[in-house]
């Protein structure tokens, strides 16, 4: 079986943050003393070099399509460190000419003041975890910035756009503890007024092994959550934002290319504590892999943690779990090229989805419907291997 390798991205995980937020289930660790920036970067580069050797047959002469530096709080690292890291990564694997490089940032004043330095060091896009503009909600969420710092951070990003930064994103959450519909929409209106090119707007969910899981806050009921989404979606649409993924809105031409590659079943190398990756071999094998989660083990040089092959029977679910999060049509040719399966293998399931009005279909594409988006889990379950 021959597979067409999809675009190749790179995820870089920096695990440290100032303090752990009560809703966060990401692999992050509150900093205790100085962060070992220089040492950790050397381990990231050694991790990458190891992957480039292990996956040489899959990577060949492929270039990096996008980079996402996530965390934790990557903006705790200096602009000089990030610039050095990117320069050294490019020495090991070539970049596409118009590569998108995103760095997640805390909207606190100290980190935001570095935005220009990040842009000069190669970062093309900043993603700020603002979450809310309301002081009480920020406190409840464990955020260390206030609303004025968040607004100032956006201004720093706008100023940096004049010096190389091509885009920025703000993250906002809704469905917060004791949040009314009016409060949620007021947060969103404040965010829209700042005119970011990209706005991620997602509902708070309670995840296992978080402080909120063990001490559950009072959240809005389902009716309020639906009203927040309906009215918020209308606000964003009227303001010129297009929803292109379940929780992502962007002005025309400003979609996050890195996240699009995830949802389009693209490949991505992954380095850093707890990072997860996916790689496709031209000979037909597809692997998912992860890295050692804790900084202590990782910085002993124990990078690789787990690898498993995506079996043929699991590929339809894996493919559509990603693709149906996007609102764009799904090319049938990409399903065949990226999974190695003929479209006929999913024909009975697609016929069922058509009868449920979950999708529409033409000769070249499948398209999830508005109705299908409401029943996404039920739609995806039909593709699970027996």
Tab-separated table of C-alpha atoms in Angstrom:
chain	number	residue	atom	x	y	z
A	1	UNK	CA	0.000	0.000	0.000
A	2	UNK	CA	1.292	3.438	-0.939
A	3	UNK	CA	0.211	6.558	0.949
A	4	UNK	CA	0.527	10.214	-0.026
A	5	UNK	CA	2.281	11.986	2.874
A	6	UNK	CA	0.191	14.952	4.070
A	7	UNK	CA	1.724	18.306	5.087
A	8	UNK	CA	4.203	18.056	7.966
A	9	UNK	CA	4.046	20.350	11.010
A	10	UNK	CA	6.019	20.543	14.248
A	11	UNK	CA	4.646	20.909	17.767
A	12	UNK	CA	7.015	22.106	20.526
A	13	UNK	CA	5.898	21.814	24.150
A	14	UNK	CA	7.236	24.060	26.905
A	15	UNK	CA	5.727	22.750	30.154
A	16	UNK	CA	6.233	25.537	32.679
A	17	UNK	CA	3.690	28.130	33.779
A	18	UNK	CA	3.508	30.595	36.672
A	19	UNK	CA	0.712	28.617	38.341
A	20	UNK	CA	-1.614	25.783	37.375
A	21	UNK	CA	-5.136	26.904	36.433
A	22	UNK	CA	-7.961	24.887	38.058
A	23	UNK	CA	-9.535	23.919	34.702
A	24	UNK	CA	-6.296	22.973	32.918
A	25	UNK	CA	-5.602	19.338	32.029
A	26	UNK	CA	-2.613	20.091	29.785
A	27	UNK	CA	0.836	18.845	30.726
A	28	UNK	CA	1.964	21.938	32.614
A	29	UNK	CA	3.997	22.475	35.759
A	30	UNK	CA	4.077	25.542	38.006
A	31	UNK	CA	7.566	27.012	37.951
A	32	UNK	CA	9.625	26.718	41.107
A	33	UNK	CA	12.627	28.971	40.880
A	34	UNK	CA	14.393	29.674	37.603
A	35	UNK	CA	13.279	27.825	34.490
A	36	UNK	CA	16.210	25.973	32.840
A	37	UNK	CA	15.657	27.607	29.434
A	38	UNK	CA	19.004	26.883	27.812
A	39	UNK	CA	19.194	23.299	29.058
A	40	UNK	CA	15.632	22.508	28.024
A	41	UNK	CA	16.187	23.894	24.527
A	42	UNK	CA	19.197	21.618	24.066
A	43	UNK	CA	16.983	18.671	25.012
A	44	UNK	CA	14.309	19.817	22.542
A	45	UNK	CA	16.902	19.885	19.773
A	46	UNK	CA	18.287	16.470	20.745
A	47	UNK	CA	14.706	15.125	20.804
A	48	UNK	CA	14.108	16.508	17.308
A	49	UNK	CA	17.370	15.065	15.977
A	50	UNK	CA	16.387	11.668	17.370
A	51	UNK	CA	12.967	11.814	15.686
A	52	UNK	CA	14.491	12.854	12.363
A	53	UNK	CA	16.653	9.725	12.530
A	54	UNK	CA	13.877	7.365	13.661
A	55	UNK	CA	11.416	8.647	11.052
A	56	UNK	CA	13.874	9.359	8.241
A	57	UNK	CA	12.054	6.999	5.861
A	58	UNK	CA	8.814	8.927	6.455
A	59	UNK	CA	10.286	12.441	6.414
A	60	UNK	CA	12.749	12.254	3.542
A	61	UNK	CA	12.914	15.723	2.002
A	62	UNK	CA	9.626	16.984	3.433
A	63	UNK	CA	9.632	20.526	4.821
A	64	UNK	CA	7.923	21.924	7.910
A	65	UNK	CA	4.569	23.499	7.010
A	66	UNK	CA	3.881	25.108	10.429
A	67	UNK	CA	5.195	25.221	13.989
A	68	UNK	CA	3.177	25.637	17.168
A	69	UNK	CA	4.978	26.350	20.452
A	70	UNK	CA	2.515	25.493	23.214
A	71	UNK	CA	2.481	24.848	26.918
A	72	UNK	CA	2.439	25.682	29.736
A	73	UNK	CA	3.362	29.258	29.005
A	74	UNK	CA	6.029	29.459	26.276
A	75	UNK	CA	6.199	33.247	26.658
A	76	UNK	CA	8.048	32.667	29.940
A	77	UNK	CA	11.034	31.939	27.668
A	78	UNK	CA	12.940	34.969	26.438
A	79	UNK	CA	12.684	36.181	22.861
A	80	UNK	CA	16.380	35.347	22.432
A	81	UNK	CA	15.780	31.732	23.501
A	82	UNK	CA	12.845	31.304	21.136
A	83	UNK	CA	14.817	32.841	18.242
A	84	UNK	CA	17.756	30.497	18.940
A	85	UNK	CA	15.423	27.476	19.128
A	86	UNK	CA	13.785	28.266	15.785
A	87	UNK	CA	17.127	28.900	14.101
A	88	UNK	CA	18.478	25.558	15.322
A	89	UNK	CA	15.311	23.687	14.306
A	90	UNK	CA	15.654	25.064	10.769
A	91	UNK	CA	19.247	23.793	10.625
A	92	UNK	CA	17.880	20.279	11.168
A	93	UNK	CA	14.829	20.352	8.882
A	94	UNK	CA	13.907	22.859	6.177
A	95	UNK	CA	10.927	25.231	6.489
A	96	UNK	CA	8.322	25.909	3.819
A	97	UNK	CA	8.727	29.471	2.434
A	98	UNK	CA	5.552	30.844	4.058
A	99	UNK	CA	5.729	28.851	7.284
A	100	UNK	CA	3.347	29.836	10.085
A	101	UNK	CA	5.020	29.854	13.524
A	102	UNK	CA	2.680	30.325	16.487
A	103	UNK	CA	3.714	30.953	20.082
A	104	UNK	CA	1.252	30.712	22.972
A	105	UNK	CA	1.551	33.642	25.331
A	106	UNK	CA	0.309	34.802	28.679
A	107	UNK	CA	-1.306	38.239	28.249
A	108	UNK	CA	0.501	39.534	31.334
A	109	UNK	CA	2.447	42.750	30.788
A	110	UNK	CA	5.928	41.228	31.142
A	111	UNK	CA	5.379	38.559	28.498
A	112	UNK	CA	3.438	40.832	26.130
A	113	UNK	CA	6.315	43.316	26.091
A	114	UNK	CA	8.350	40.563	24.367
A	115	UNK	CA	6.019	40.201	21.384
A	116	UNK	CA	8.176	42.370	19.110
A	117	UNK	CA	11.244	40.303	20.033
A	118	UNK	CA	9.406	37.078	19.241
A	119	UNK	CA	8.378	38.464	15.854
A	120	UNK	CA	11.939	39.496	15.089
A	121	UNK	CA	13.077	35.983	16.088
A	122	UNK	CA	10.804	34.272	13.561
A	123	UNK	CA	7.415	33.934	15.283
A	124	UNK	CA	4.641	34.934	12.861
A	125	UNK	CA	1.615	34.467	15.101
A	126	UNK	CA	0.866	34.959	18.835
A	127	UNK	CA	-1.957	33.148	20.638
A	128	UNK	CA	-3.059	34.752	23.922
A	129	UNK	CA	-5.009	32.889	26.590
A	130	UNK	CA	-7.191	35.764	27.807
A	131	UNK	CA	-10.253	33.579	28.717
A	132	UNK	CA	-12.292	36.438	30.211
A	133	UNK	CA	-12.251	40.195	30.764
A	134	UNK	CA	-14.244	40.049	33.995
A	135	UNK	CA	-12.109	40.324	37.179
A	136	UNK	CA	-14.199	37.877	39.202
A	137	UNK	CA	-14.076	35.238	36.454
A	138	UNK	CA	-10.325	35.660	35.941
A	139	UNK	CA	-9.812	35.092	39.650
A	140	UNK	CA	-12.019	31.998	39.626
A	141	UNK	CA	-10.121	30.625	36.628
A	142	UNK	CA	-6.761	31.151	38.354
A	143	UNK	CA	-5.509	33.559	35.683
A	144	UNK	CA	-2.663	35.864	36.721
A	145	UNK	CA	-3.518	38.787	34.408
A	146	UNK	CA	-6.285	41.367	34.696
A	147	UNK	CA	-8.525	42.742	31.962
A	148	UNK	CA	-6.428	45.866	31.380
A	149	UNK	CA	-3.282	43.770	30.927
A	150	UNK	CA	-5.173	41.631	28.405
A	151	UNK	CA	-6.245	44.694	26.432
A	152	UNK	CA	-2.693	46.056	26.588
A	153	UNK	CA	-1.346	42.707	25.349
A	154	UNK	CA	-3.600	42.941	22.289
A	155	UNK	CA	-2.196	46.427	21.605
A	156	UNK	CA	1.347	44.998	21.853
A	157	UNK	CA	0.354	42.341	19.309
A	158	UNK	CA	-1.133	44.958	16.992
A	159	UNK	CA	2.038	47.062	17.251
A	160	UNK	CA	4.210	43.987	16.615
A	161	UNK	CA	2.161	43.289	13.486
A	162	UNK	CA	3.836	46.349	11.999
A	163	UNK	CA	7.216	44.646	12.521
A	164	UNK	CA	6.718	41.129	11.187
A	165	UNK	CA	3.956	39.495	13.218
A	166	UNK	CA	1.387	38.359	10.644
A	167	UNK	CA	-1.487	37.422	12.941
A	168	UNK	CA	-2.613	36.892	16.507
A	169	UNK	CA	-5.345	34.999	18.297
A	170	UNK	CA	-7.187	35.539	21.543
A	171	UNK	CA	-8.713	32.652	23.500
A	172	UNK	CA	-12.010	33.330	25.259
A	173	UNK	CA	-14.037	30.846	27.293
A	174	UNK	CA	-17.757	30.769	27.994
A	175	UNK	CA	-19.909	28.681	30.308
A	176	UNK	CA	-17.787	29.858	33.242
A	177	UNK	CA	-18.699	29.331	36.920
A	178	UNK	CA	-21.880	31.287	37.758
A	179	UNK	CA	-21.708	33.073	34.415
A	180	UNK	CA	-24.903	34.604	33.048
A	181	UNK	CA	-25.739	34.811	29.365
A	182	UNK	CA	-25.216	38.592	29.527
A	183	UNK	CA	-21.769	38.228	31.112
A	184	UNK	CA	-20.642	35.697	28.505
A	185	UNK	CA	-21.776	37.893	25.637
A	186	UNK	CA	-20.207	40.993	27.204
A	187	UNK	CA	-16.864	39.155	27.323
A	188	UNK	CA	-17.220	38.223	23.676
A	189	UNK	CA	-18.197	41.769	22.669
A	190	UNK	CA	-15.082	43.108	24.400
A	191	UNK	CA	-12.960	40.596	22.516
A	192	UNK	CA	-14.564	41.418	19.170
A	193	UNK	CA	-14.045	45.153	19.773
A	194	UNK	CA	-10.286	44.519	19.967
A	195	UNK	CA	-10.498	43.236	16.366
A	196	UNK	CA	-8.178	40.205	16.542
A	197	UNK	CA	-7.667	38.405	13.207
A	198	UNK	CA	-8.508	35.104	14.928
A	199	UNK	CA	-10.687	34.350	17.939
A	200	UNK	CA	-10.943	30.958	19.660
A	201	UNK	CA	-14.214	30.832	21.598
A	202	UNK	CA	-14.870	27.649	23.485
A	203	UNK	CA	-16.971	26.305	26.302
A	204	UNK	CA	-15.392	25.427	29.641
A	205	UNK	CA	-15.502	21.679	30.202
A	206	UNK	CA	-14.579	19.945	33.433
A	207	UNK	CA	-11.729	17.524	32.756
A	208	UNK	CA	-10.484	14.700	35.023
A	209	UNK	CA	-7.463	15.391	37.222
A	210	UNK	CA	-8.102	19.119	37.447
A	211	UNK	CA	-8.984	21.175	40.537
A	212	UNK	CA	-12.435	21.874	39.060
A	213	UNK	CA	-12.998	18.121	38.717
A	214	UNK	CA	-12.501	17.564	42.440
A	215	UNK	CA	-14.263	20.781	43.490
A	216	UNK	CA	-16.919	21.218	40.849
A	217	UNK	CA	-18.052	24.838	40.392
A	218	UNK	CA	-21.630	25.788	39.513
A	219	UNK	CA	-21.847	26.098	35.745
A	220	UNK	CA	-24.628	27.496	33.521
A	221	UNK	CA	-27.348	24.999	32.586
A	222	UNK	CA	-27.782	23.580	29.071
A	223	UNK	CA	-30.407	26.150	28.046
A	224	UNK	CA	-28.128	29.032	29.039
A	225	UNK	CA	-25.152	27.421	27.273
A	226	UNK	CA	-27.168	27.050	24.075
A	227	UNK	CA	-28.326	30.665	24.240
A	228	UNK	CA	-24.749	31.836	24.790
A	229	UNK	CA	-23.558	29.891	21.763
A	230	UNK	CA	-26.423	30.960	19.490
A	231	UNK	CA	-26.159	34.663	20.308
A	232	UNK	CA	-22.364	34.598	20.389
A	233	UNK	CA	-22.179	32.930	16.989
A	234	UNK	CA	-24.401	35.667	15.576
A	235	UNK	CA	-22.212	38.387	17.127
A	236	UNK	CA	-19.076	36.879	15.605
A	237	UNK	CA	-20.657	36.405	12.192
A	238	UNK	CA	-21.919	39.988	12.081
A	239	UNK	CA	-18.424	41.186	13.001
A	240	UNK	CA	-16.938	39.467	9.953
A	241	UNK	CA	-15.624	36.293	11.570
A	242	UNK	CA	-16.109	32.945	9.858
A	243	UNK	CA	-16.440	29.799	11.949
A	244	UNK	CA	-14.146	27.221	10.357
A	245	UNK	CA	-13.804	24.759	13.243
A	246	UNK	CA	-15.959	23.871	16.241
A	247	UNK	CA	-14.432	26.572	18.471
A	248	UNK	CA	-12.442	28.694	16.021
A	249	UNK	CA	-13.411	31.884	14.185
A	250	UNK	CA	-11.223	33.946	11.875
A	251	UNK	CA	-11.273	36.888	9.542
A	252	UNK	CA	-10.820	35.881	5.903
A	253	UNK	CA	-7.322	34.496	5.315
A	254	UNK	CA	-6.400	34.236	9.016
A	255	UNK	CA	-7.287	30.642	9.892
A	256	UNK	CA	-4.649	28.886	12.000
A	257	UNK	CA	-2.752	26.786	9.462
A	258	UNK	CA	-1.222	24.573	12.138
A	259	UNK	CA	-4.577	23.598	13.602
A	260	UNK	CA	-5.998	23.100	10.110
A	261	UNK	CA	-3.235	20.569	9.495
A	262	UNK	CA	-4.270	18.679	12.655
A	263	UNK	CA	-7.919	18.550	11.607
A	264	UNK	CA	-7.069	17.604	8.010
A	265	UNK	CA	-5.285	14.472	9.283
A	266	UNK	CA	-1.890	15.977	8.553
A	267	UNK	CA	1.397	14.806	10.036
A	268	UNK	CA	3.199	16.502	12.882
A	269	UNK	CA	6.467	15.889	14.633
A	270	UNK	CA	6.290	16.604	18.347
A	271	UNK	CA	9.069	17.466	20.774
A	272	UNK	CA	9.036	18.396	24.448
A	273	UNK	CA	7.453	17.045	27.622
A	274	UNK	CA	4.300	15.034	26.878
A	275	UNK	CA	4.122	16.138	23.239
A	276	UNK	CA	2.009	13.982	20.901
A	277	UNK	CA	2.812	13.442	17.218
A	278	UNK	CA	1.670	11.572	14.097
A	279	UNK	CA	3.721	10.412	11.145
A	280	UNK	CA	2.850	8.716	7.835
A	281	UNK	CA	5.208	6.380	5.984
A	282	UNK	CA	4.879	6.222	2.178
A	283	UNK	CA	4.805	2.420	2.503
A	284	UNK	CA	1.441	2.594	4.294
A	285	UNK	CA	2.138	2.679	8.028
A	286	UNK	CA	0.779	5.532	10.185
A	287	UNK	CA	2.033	5.979	13.739
A	288	UNK	CA	1.030	8.102	16.703
A	289	UNK	CA	3.667	8.723	19.346
A	290	UNK	CA	4.169	10.629	22.578
A	291	UNK	CA	7.037	11.909	24.667
A	292	UNK	CA	7.906	11.595	28.374
A	293	UNK	CA	5.593	13.877	30.350
A	294	UNK	CA	7.620	14.998	33.366
A	295	UNK	CA	10.489	17.480	32.902
A	296	UNK	CA	12.766	15.463	35.222
A	297	UNK	CA	12.613	12.341	33.080
A	298	UNK	CA	12.667	14.280	29.829
A	299	UNK	CA	15.743	16.229	30.870
A	300	UNK	CA	17.549	12.995	31.633
A	301	UNK	CA	17.338	12.364	27.899
A	302	UNK	CA	14.435	9.919	28.168
A	303	UNK	CA	12.426	11.482	25.352
A	304	UNK	CA	10.386	8.713	23.756
A	305	UNK	CA	7.492	7.330	25.788
A	306	UNK	CA	4.997	5.510	23.557
A	307	UNK	CA	4.314	4.653	19.934
A	308	UNK	CA	1.450	2.783	18.312
A	309	UNK	CA	0.403	2.072	14.756
A	310	UNK	CA	-2.997	3.217	13.493
A	311	UNK	CA	-4.487	0.023	12.132
A	312	UNK	CA	-6.494	0.014	8.901
A	313	UNK	CA	-9.736	-0.692	10.775
A	314	UNK	CA	-9.239	2.395	12.961
A	315	UNK	CA	-8.365	4.842	10.194
A	316	UNK	CA	-11.911	5.876	9.185
A	317	UNK	CA	-12.683	6.958	12.763
A	318	UNK	CA	-9.302	8.662	13.149
A	319	UNK	CA	-9.737	10.509	9.852
A	320	UNK	CA	-13.320	11.686	10.339
A	321	UNK	CA	-12.830	12.468	14.048
A	322	UNK	CA	-10.488	15.162	12.790
A	323	UNK	CA	-12.082	16.200	9.491
A	324	UNK	CA	-15.647	16.568	10.760
A	325	UNK	CA	-14.493	19.108	13.351
A	326	UNK	CA	-13.919	21.404	10.407
A	327	UNK	CA	-16.842	22.998	8.620
A	328	UNK	CA	-15.235	22.702	5.186
A	329	UNK	CA	-16.104	19.891	2.783
A	330	UNK	CA	-14.020	16.698	3.003
A	331	UNK	CA	-12.356	15.656	-0.282
A	332	UNK	CA	-12.884	11.951	-0.950
A	333	UNK	CA	-9.485	11.809	-2.647
A	334	UNK	CA	-7.808	12.950	0.604
A	335	UNK	CA	-9.543	10.156	2.519
A	336	UNK	CA	-8.059	7.635	0.101
A	337	UNK	CA	-4.626	9.312	-0.116
A	338	UNK	CA	-4.157	9.772	3.642
A	339	UNK	CA	-5.705	6.510	4.942
A	340	UNK	CA	-4.917	4.085	2.119
A	341	UNK	CA	-8.571	3.004	2.049
A	342	UNK	CA	-11.011	3.152	-0.836
A	343	UNK	CA	-14.063	5.324	-0.220
A	344	UNK	CA	-16.210	2.208	-0.759
A	345	UNK	CA	-15.056	0.945	2.659
A	346	UNK	CA	-17.139	3.666	4.355
A	347	UNK	CA	-20.018	3.688	1.868
A	348	UNK	CA	-22.600	1.937	4.130
A	349	UNK	CA	-21.802	4.294	7.006
A	350	UNK	CA	-21.985	7.342	4.771
A	351	UNK	CA	-25.337	6.139	3.428
A	352	UNK	CA	-26.609	5.922	7.027
A	353	UNK	CA	-25.271	9.420	7.807
A	354	UNK	CA	-27.072	10.733	4.710
A	355	UNK	CA	-30.390	9.264	5.899
A	356	UNK	CA	-29.883	11.048	9.246
A	357	UNK	CA	-29.153	14.375	7.498
A	358	UNK	CA	-25.757	14.441	9.255
A	359	UNK	CA	-23.883	14.920	5.965
A	360	UNK	CA	-24.408	15.821	2.329
A	361	UNK	CA	-22.449	14.297	-0.519
A	362	UNK	CA	-21.454	14.913	-4.125
A	363	UNK	CA	-19.109	13.096	-6.505
A	364	UNK	CA	-15.956	14.535	-4.922
A	365	UNK	CA	-16.764	15.593	-1.334
A	366	UNK	CA	-18.603	14.860	1.901
A	367	UNK	CA	-19.926	17.821	3.897
A	368	UNK	CA	-21.129	17.823	7.513
A	369	UNK	CA	-24.489	19.606	7.907
A	370	UNK	CA	-25.639	22.051	10.573
A	371	UNK	CA	-27.739	19.197	11.953
A	372	UNK	CA	-24.720	16.885	11.880
A	373	UNK	CA	-22.675	19.326	13.947
A	374	UNK	CA	-25.248	18.997	16.727
A	375	UNK	CA	-24.869	15.211	16.701
A	376	UNK	CA	-21.142	15.006	15.998
A	377	UNK	CA	-20.439	12.296	18.591
A	378	UNK	CA	-23.203	10.074	17.221
A	379	UNK	CA	-21.920	10.608	13.700
A	380	UNK	CA	-18.344	9.713	14.663
A	381	UNK	CA	-19.342	6.604	16.631
A	382	UNK	CA	-20.545	4.928	13.458
A	383	UNK	CA	-16.949	4.928	12.169
A	384	UNK	CA	-15.536	3.110	15.194
A	385	UNK	CA	-14.028	-0.255	14.345
A	386	UNK	CA	-16.274	-3.200	15.244
